[in-house]
Structure formats: structure tokens, C-alpha cells
Amino acid sequence: MSHASGLAAAIRGATESETFDLAGQNTSTITTNITNAFQTSLPISDMIRVTFVTGAGKLARQKYDENAAKAVTSALRDLGFEEDRGASCIKECAGSFKLQHDTGKNLKTVVV
């Protein structure tokens, strides 16, 4: 059983693909939340995509810690997740993540 709270609890409670914005969070908070959210498998049977917004273009860049993406990916790697640039929302890709830059929305994300 997880003792997650706040953002980590929201991630663990997701039953469909969701996006979480990490604006205003420092790397320590991000690392703690990612670790608490993913230290055990999510209690769901279907695959979902969890997306973290870790950066933005110059108009919103100051809202994000410059090391937010690194904090997310490092915490995931420490939990045994692997980077897979071709990952998709299928069971074979469970335990993987990828970095993306949505040029249309001008956002940088990490997708788990």
C-alpha cells in the first residue's frame, strides 16, 4: 500500500491518461513525488499515459525549475524505468518513459 499524498496520490489515483504540470515545483519536491508515485505498480489493469509538463517556451519558462525534466527522469531511472524514445501506451512499454517537445503548445514533457 502506498502512503503517497498530494501530487503523488493524484498520480497513483489516475485511471486514465492524465497530464500533471510541474510548474513551481523544485527538484527535491519533484523527485519525492515521482518516487512516491511510481515505487510500486499503479493499481490499474489497463495501460495509461502519465505526462509531466517540465518546461515551456520563453513566455512561461520561468515557471519551471530548469532541472525539472532531469529530476523526473533520474527518479524514474532509480526506480528501474528505462528511456524508450519509441514507447507507446501498450503493455510491452510498461516501465518506460520518453522526453518530448510539443512544438505546437511549446511545452517540454516527460511521458511515462
Coordinates of N, CA and C in Angstrom, one line a residue:
M1 N 0.8 -1.2 0.0 CA 0.0 0.0 0.0 C 0.9 1.2 0.0
S2 N 0.5 2.2 -0.8 CA 1.3 3.5 -0.9 C 0.8 4.5 0.2
H3 N 1.8 5.2 0.6 CA 1.5 6.3 1.6 C 1.7 7.7 0.9
A4 N 1.4 7.7 -0.4 CA 1.5 8.9 -1.2 C 0.5 10.0 -0.8
S5 N 0.9 11.2 -0.9 CA -0.1 12.3 -0.7 C 0.1 13.4 -1.8
G6 N -0.8 14.3 -1.9 CA -0.7 15.4 -2.8 C -0.6 14.9 -4.3
L7 N 0.5 15.4 -5.0 CA 0.7 15.1 -6.4 C 0.9 13.6 -6.6
A8 N 1.7 13.0 -5.7 CA 1.9 11.5 -5.8 C 0.6 10.7 -5.7
A9 N -0.3 11.1 -4.8 CA -1.5 10.4 -4.6 C -2.4 10.6 -5.9
A10 N -2.4 11.8 -6.5 CA -3.2 12.1 -7.7 C -2.7 11.2 -8.8
I11 N -1.3 11.1 -8.9 CA -0.8 10.2 -10.0 C -1.2 8.8 -9.7
R12 N -1.1 8.3 -8.5 CA -1.4 6.9 -8.2 C -2.9 6.6 -8.4
G13 N -3.7 7.7 -8.2 CA -5.2 7.6 -8.4 C -5.7 7.7 -9.8
A14 N -4.8 7.9 -10.8 CA -5.2 8.1 -12.2 C -5.7 6.8 -12.7
T15 N -6.8 6.8 -13.4 CA -7.4 5.6 -14.0 C -7.4 5.7 -15.5
E16 N -7.1 6.9 -16.0 CA -7.0 7.1 -17.5 C -5.8 8.1 -17.7
S17 N -5.4 8.2 -18.9 CA -4.2 9.1 -19.2 C -4.4 10.5 -18.7
E18 N -3.4 11.0 -18.0 CA -3.5 12.4 -17.5 C -2.2 13.1 -17.6
T19 N -2.3 14.5 -17.5 CA -1.2 15.4 -17.6 C -1.1 16.1 -16.3
F20 N 0.2 16.2 -15.7 CA 0.5 16.9 -14.5 C 1.5 18.0 -14.8
D21 N 1.2 19.2 -14.4 CA 2.0 20.3 -14.6 C 3.0 20.5 -13.4
L22 N 4.3 20.5 -13.6 CA 5.2 20.7 -12.5 C 5.7 22.1 -12.4
A23 N 5.0 23.1 -12.9 CA 5.3 24.5 -12.7 C 5.4 24.8 -11.2
G24 N 6.4 25.5 -10.8 CA 6.5 26.0 -9.4 C 7.1 25.0 -8.4
Q25 N 7.4 23.7 -8.9 CA 8.0 22.7 -8.0 C 9.5 22.6 -8.2
N26 N 10.2 22.5 -7.0 CA 11.6 22.4 -7.1 C 12.0 20.9 -7.3
T27 N 13.3 20.7 -7.6 CA 13.7 19.3 -8.0 C 13.5 18.3 -6.8
S28 N 13.7 18.8 -5.6 CA 13.5 17.9 -4.4 C 12.1 17.4 -4.3
T29 N 11.2 18.3 -4.5 CA 9.7 18.0 -4.4 C 9.4 17.1 -5.6
I30 N 9.9 17.4 -6.8 CA 9.6 16.5 -7.9 C 10.1 15.1 -7.7
T31 N 11.3 15.0 -7.3 CA 11.9 13.7 -7.0 C 11.1 12.9 -6.0
T32 N 10.7 13.5 -4.9 CA 9.9 12.9 -3.9 C 8.6 12.4 -4.5
N33 N 7.9 13.3 -5.2 CA 6.6 12.9 -5.8 C 6.7 11.8 -6.8
I34 N 7.7 11.8 -7.6 CA 7.9 10.8 -8.6 C 8.2 9.4 -7.9
T35 N 9.1 9.5 -7.0 CA 9.4 8.2 -6.2 C 8.2 7.7 -5.5
N36 N 7.4 8.5 -4.8 CA 6.3 8.0 -4.1 C 5.2 7.5 -5.0
A37 N 5.1 8.1 -6.2 CA 4.0 7.7 -7.1 C 4.3 6.4 -7.8
F38 N 5.6 6.2 -8.2 CA 5.9 5.0 -9.0 C 6.8 3.9 -8.3
Q39 N 6.9 4.0 -7.0 CA 7.8 3.0 -6.4 C 7.1 1.6 -6.4
T40 N 5.8 1.5 -6.6 CA 5.1 0.3 -6.8 C 4.2 0.5 -8.0
S41 N 3.8 -0.6 -8.7 CA 3.0 -0.5 -9.9 C 1.7 0.2 -9.5
L42 N 1.2 0.9 -10.5 CA -0.1 1.6 -10.3 C -1.2 0.5 -10.2
P43 N -2.2 0.7 -9.4 CA -3.3 -0.3 -9.2 C -4.3 -0.3 -10.3
I44 N -3.9 -0.5 -11.5 CA -4.8 -0.5 -12.6 C -4.5 -1.6 -13.5
S45 N -5.5 -2.0 -14.4 CA -5.3 -3.2 -15.3 C -5.0 -2.7 -16.7
D46 N -5.4 -1.6 -17.1 CA -5.2 -1.1 -18.4 C -4.0 -0.1 -18.4
M47 N -3.3 0.0 -19.5 CA -2.2 1.0 -19.6 C -2.8 2.4 -19.8
I48 N -2.1 3.3 -19.1 CA -2.4 4.7 -19.2 C -1.1 5.5 -19.5
R49 N -1.2 6.7 -20.0 CA -0.1 7.5 -20.2 C -0.1 8.6 -19.2
V50 N 1.0 8.8 -18.4 CA 1.1 9.9 -17.4 C 2.1 10.9 -18.0
T51 N 1.7 12.1 -18.2 CA 2.6 13.1 -18.8 C 2.9 14.2 -17.8
F52 N 4.1 14.6 -17.7 CA 4.6 15.6 -16.8 C 5.1 16.8 -17.7
V53 N 4.5 18.0 -17.5 CA 5.0 19.2 -18.1 C 6.1 19.7 -17.3
T54 N 7.3 19.7 -17.9 CA 8.6 20.1 -17.2 C 9.2 21.3 -17.7
G55 N 8.6 22.0 -18.7 CA 9.2 23.2 -19.3 C 8.3 23.8 -20.3
A56 N 8.6 25.1 -20.6 CA 7.8 25.8 -21.6 C 8.6 26.8 -22.4
G57 N 8.0 27.4 -23.3 CA 8.7 28.4 -24.1 C 9.0 29.6 -23.3
K58 N 9.6 30.6 -24.0 CA 10.2 31.8 -23.2 C 9.1 32.6 -22.5
L59 N 7.8 32.5 -22.8 CA 6.8 33.3 -22.1 C 6.5 32.6 -20.8
A60 N 6.7 31.3 -20.6 CA 6.4 30.6 -19.4 C 7.6 29.9 -18.8
R61 N 8.7 30.0 -19.4 CA 9.9 29.3 -18.9 C 10.2 29.5 -17.4
Q62 N 10.1 30.7 -16.9 CA 10.4 30.9 -15.5 C 9.6 30.2 -14.5
K63 N 8.5 29.6 -14.9 CA 7.6 28.9 -14.0 C 8.2 27.5 -13.7
Y64 N 9.1 27.0 -14.4 CA 9.6 25.7 -14.3 C 11.1 25.7 -13.8
D65 N 11.4 24.8 -12.9 CA 12.8 24.6 -12.5 C 13.6 24.1 -13.7
E66 N 14.7 24.7 -14.0 CA 15.5 24.3 -15.2 C 15.9 22.8 -15.2
N67 N 15.9 22.2 -14.0 CA 16.3 20.8 -13.9 C 15.1 19.9 -13.7
A68 N 13.9 20.3 -14.0 CA 12.6 19.6 -13.7 C 12.7 18.2 -14.5
A69 N 13.0 18.3 -15.8 CA 12.9 17.0 -16.6 C 14.0 16.1 -16.1
K70 N 15.2 16.6 -15.7 CA 16.2 15.7 -15.2 C 15.8 15.1 -13.9
A71 N 15.1 15.8 -13.0 CA 14.6 15.3 -11.7 C 13.6 14.1 -12.0
V72 N 12.7 14.3 -12.9 CA 11.7 13.3 -13.2 C 12.4 12.0 -13.8
T73 N 13.3 12.2 -14.8 CA 13.9 11.1 -15.4 C 14.9 10.3 -14.5
S74 N 15.6 11.1 -13.6 CA 16.5 10.5 -12.7 C 15.8 9.6 -11.7
A75 N 14.7 10.2 -11.1 CA 13.9 9.4 -10.2 C 13.3 8.2 -10.8
L76 N 12.8 8.3 -12.1 CA 12.3 7.1 -12.8 C 13.4 6.1 -13.0
R77 N 14.6 6.5 -13.4 CA 15.7 5.5 -13.6 C 16.1 4.8 -12.3
D78 N 16.1 5.6 -11.2 CA 16.4 5.0 -9.9 C 15.4 3.9 -9.5
L79 N 14.2 4.0 -10.1 CA 13.1 3.0 -9.8 C 13.1 1.9 -10.8
G80 N 14.0 1.9 -11.8 CA 14.1 0.8 -12.7 C 13.5 1.1 -14.1
F81 N 12.9 2.3 -14.2 CA 12.3 2.6 -15.5 C 13.4 2.9 -16.5
E82 N 13.1 2.7 -17.8 CA 14.1 2.9 -18.9 C 13.6 3.8 -19.9
E83 N 14.5 4.7 -20.5 CA 14.1 5.6 -21.5 C 13.9 4.8 -22.8
D84 N 12.7 5.0 -23.5 CA 12.4 4.4 -24.8 C 11.8 5.5 -25.6
R85 N 12.5 6.0 -26.6 CA 12.0 7.1 -27.4 C 10.8 6.7 -28.3
G86 N 10.6 5.4 -28.5 CA 9.5 4.9 -29.3 C 8.4 4.3 -28.5
A87 N 8.4 4.5 -27.2 CA 7.4 4.0 -26.3 C 6.0 4.5 -26.7
S88 N 5.0 3.6 -26.5 CA 3.6 3.9 -26.7 C 2.8 3.3 -25.5
C89 N 1.5 3.5 -25.6 CA 0.7 3.1 -24.5 C 0.2 1.6 -24.6
I90 N 1.2 0.7 -24.6 CA 0.9 -0.7 -24.7 C 1.7 -1.4 -23.6
K91 N 1.2 -2.6 -23.2 CA 1.8 -3.3 -22.0 C 3.3 -3.6 -22.2
E92 N 3.8 -3.8 -23.5 CA 5.2 -4.0 -23.7 C 6.1 -2.8 -23.4
C93 N 5.5 -1.7 -23.3 CA 6.2 -0.4 -22.9 C 6.1 0.0 -21.5
A94 N 5.5 -0.9 -20.7 CA 5.4 -0.6 -19.2 C 6.8 -0.4 -18.6
G95 N 6.9 0.5 -17.7 CA 8.2 0.8 -17.1 C 9.2 1.6 -18.0
S96 N 8.6 2.3 -18.9 CA 9.5 3.1 -19.8 C 8.9 4.6 -19.8
F97 N 9.8 5.5 -20.2 CA 9.5 6.9 -20.3 C 10.1 7.5 -21.6
K98 N 9.7 8.6 -22.0 CA 10.3 9.4 -23.1 C 10.1 10.8 -22.9
L99 N 11.1 11.6 -23.4 CA 11.1 13.0 -23.3 C 10.5 13.5 -24.7
Q100 N 9.6 14.5 -24.6 CA 9.0 15.1 -25.8 C 9.0 16.6 -25.7
H101 N 9.0 17.2 -26.9 CA 8.9 18.7 -27.0 C 7.7 18.9 -27.9
D102 N 6.6 19.4 -27.4 CA 5.4 19.7 -28.2 C 5.6 21.1 -28.7
T103 N 6.0 21.1 -30.0 CA 6.3 22.5 -30.6 C 5.0 23.3 -30.8
G104 N 3.9 22.6 -31.0 CA 2.6 23.3 -31.2 C 2.2 24.1 -29.9
K105 N 2.3 23.4 -28.8 CA 2.0 24.1 -27.5 C 3.2 24.7 -26.8
N106 N 4.4 24.5 -27.4 CA 5.6 25.0 -26.9 C 5.9 24.5 -25.4
L107 N 5.7 23.2 -25.2 CA 5.9 22.6 -23.9 C 6.9 21.4 -24.0
K108 N 7.7 21.3 -22.9 CA 8.5 20.1 -22.8 C 7.9 19.2 -21.8
T109 N 7.9 17.9 -22.1 CA 7.2 16.9 -21.3 C 8.0 15.6 -21.1
V110 N 7.7 14.9 -20.0 CA 8.2 13.6 -19.9 C 7.0 12.7 -19.8
V111 N 6.9 11.7 -20.7 CA 5.8 10.8 -20.8 C 6.1 9.4 -20.2
V112 N 5.4 8.9 -19.2 CA 5.6 7.6 -18.6 C 4.5 6.7 -19.1

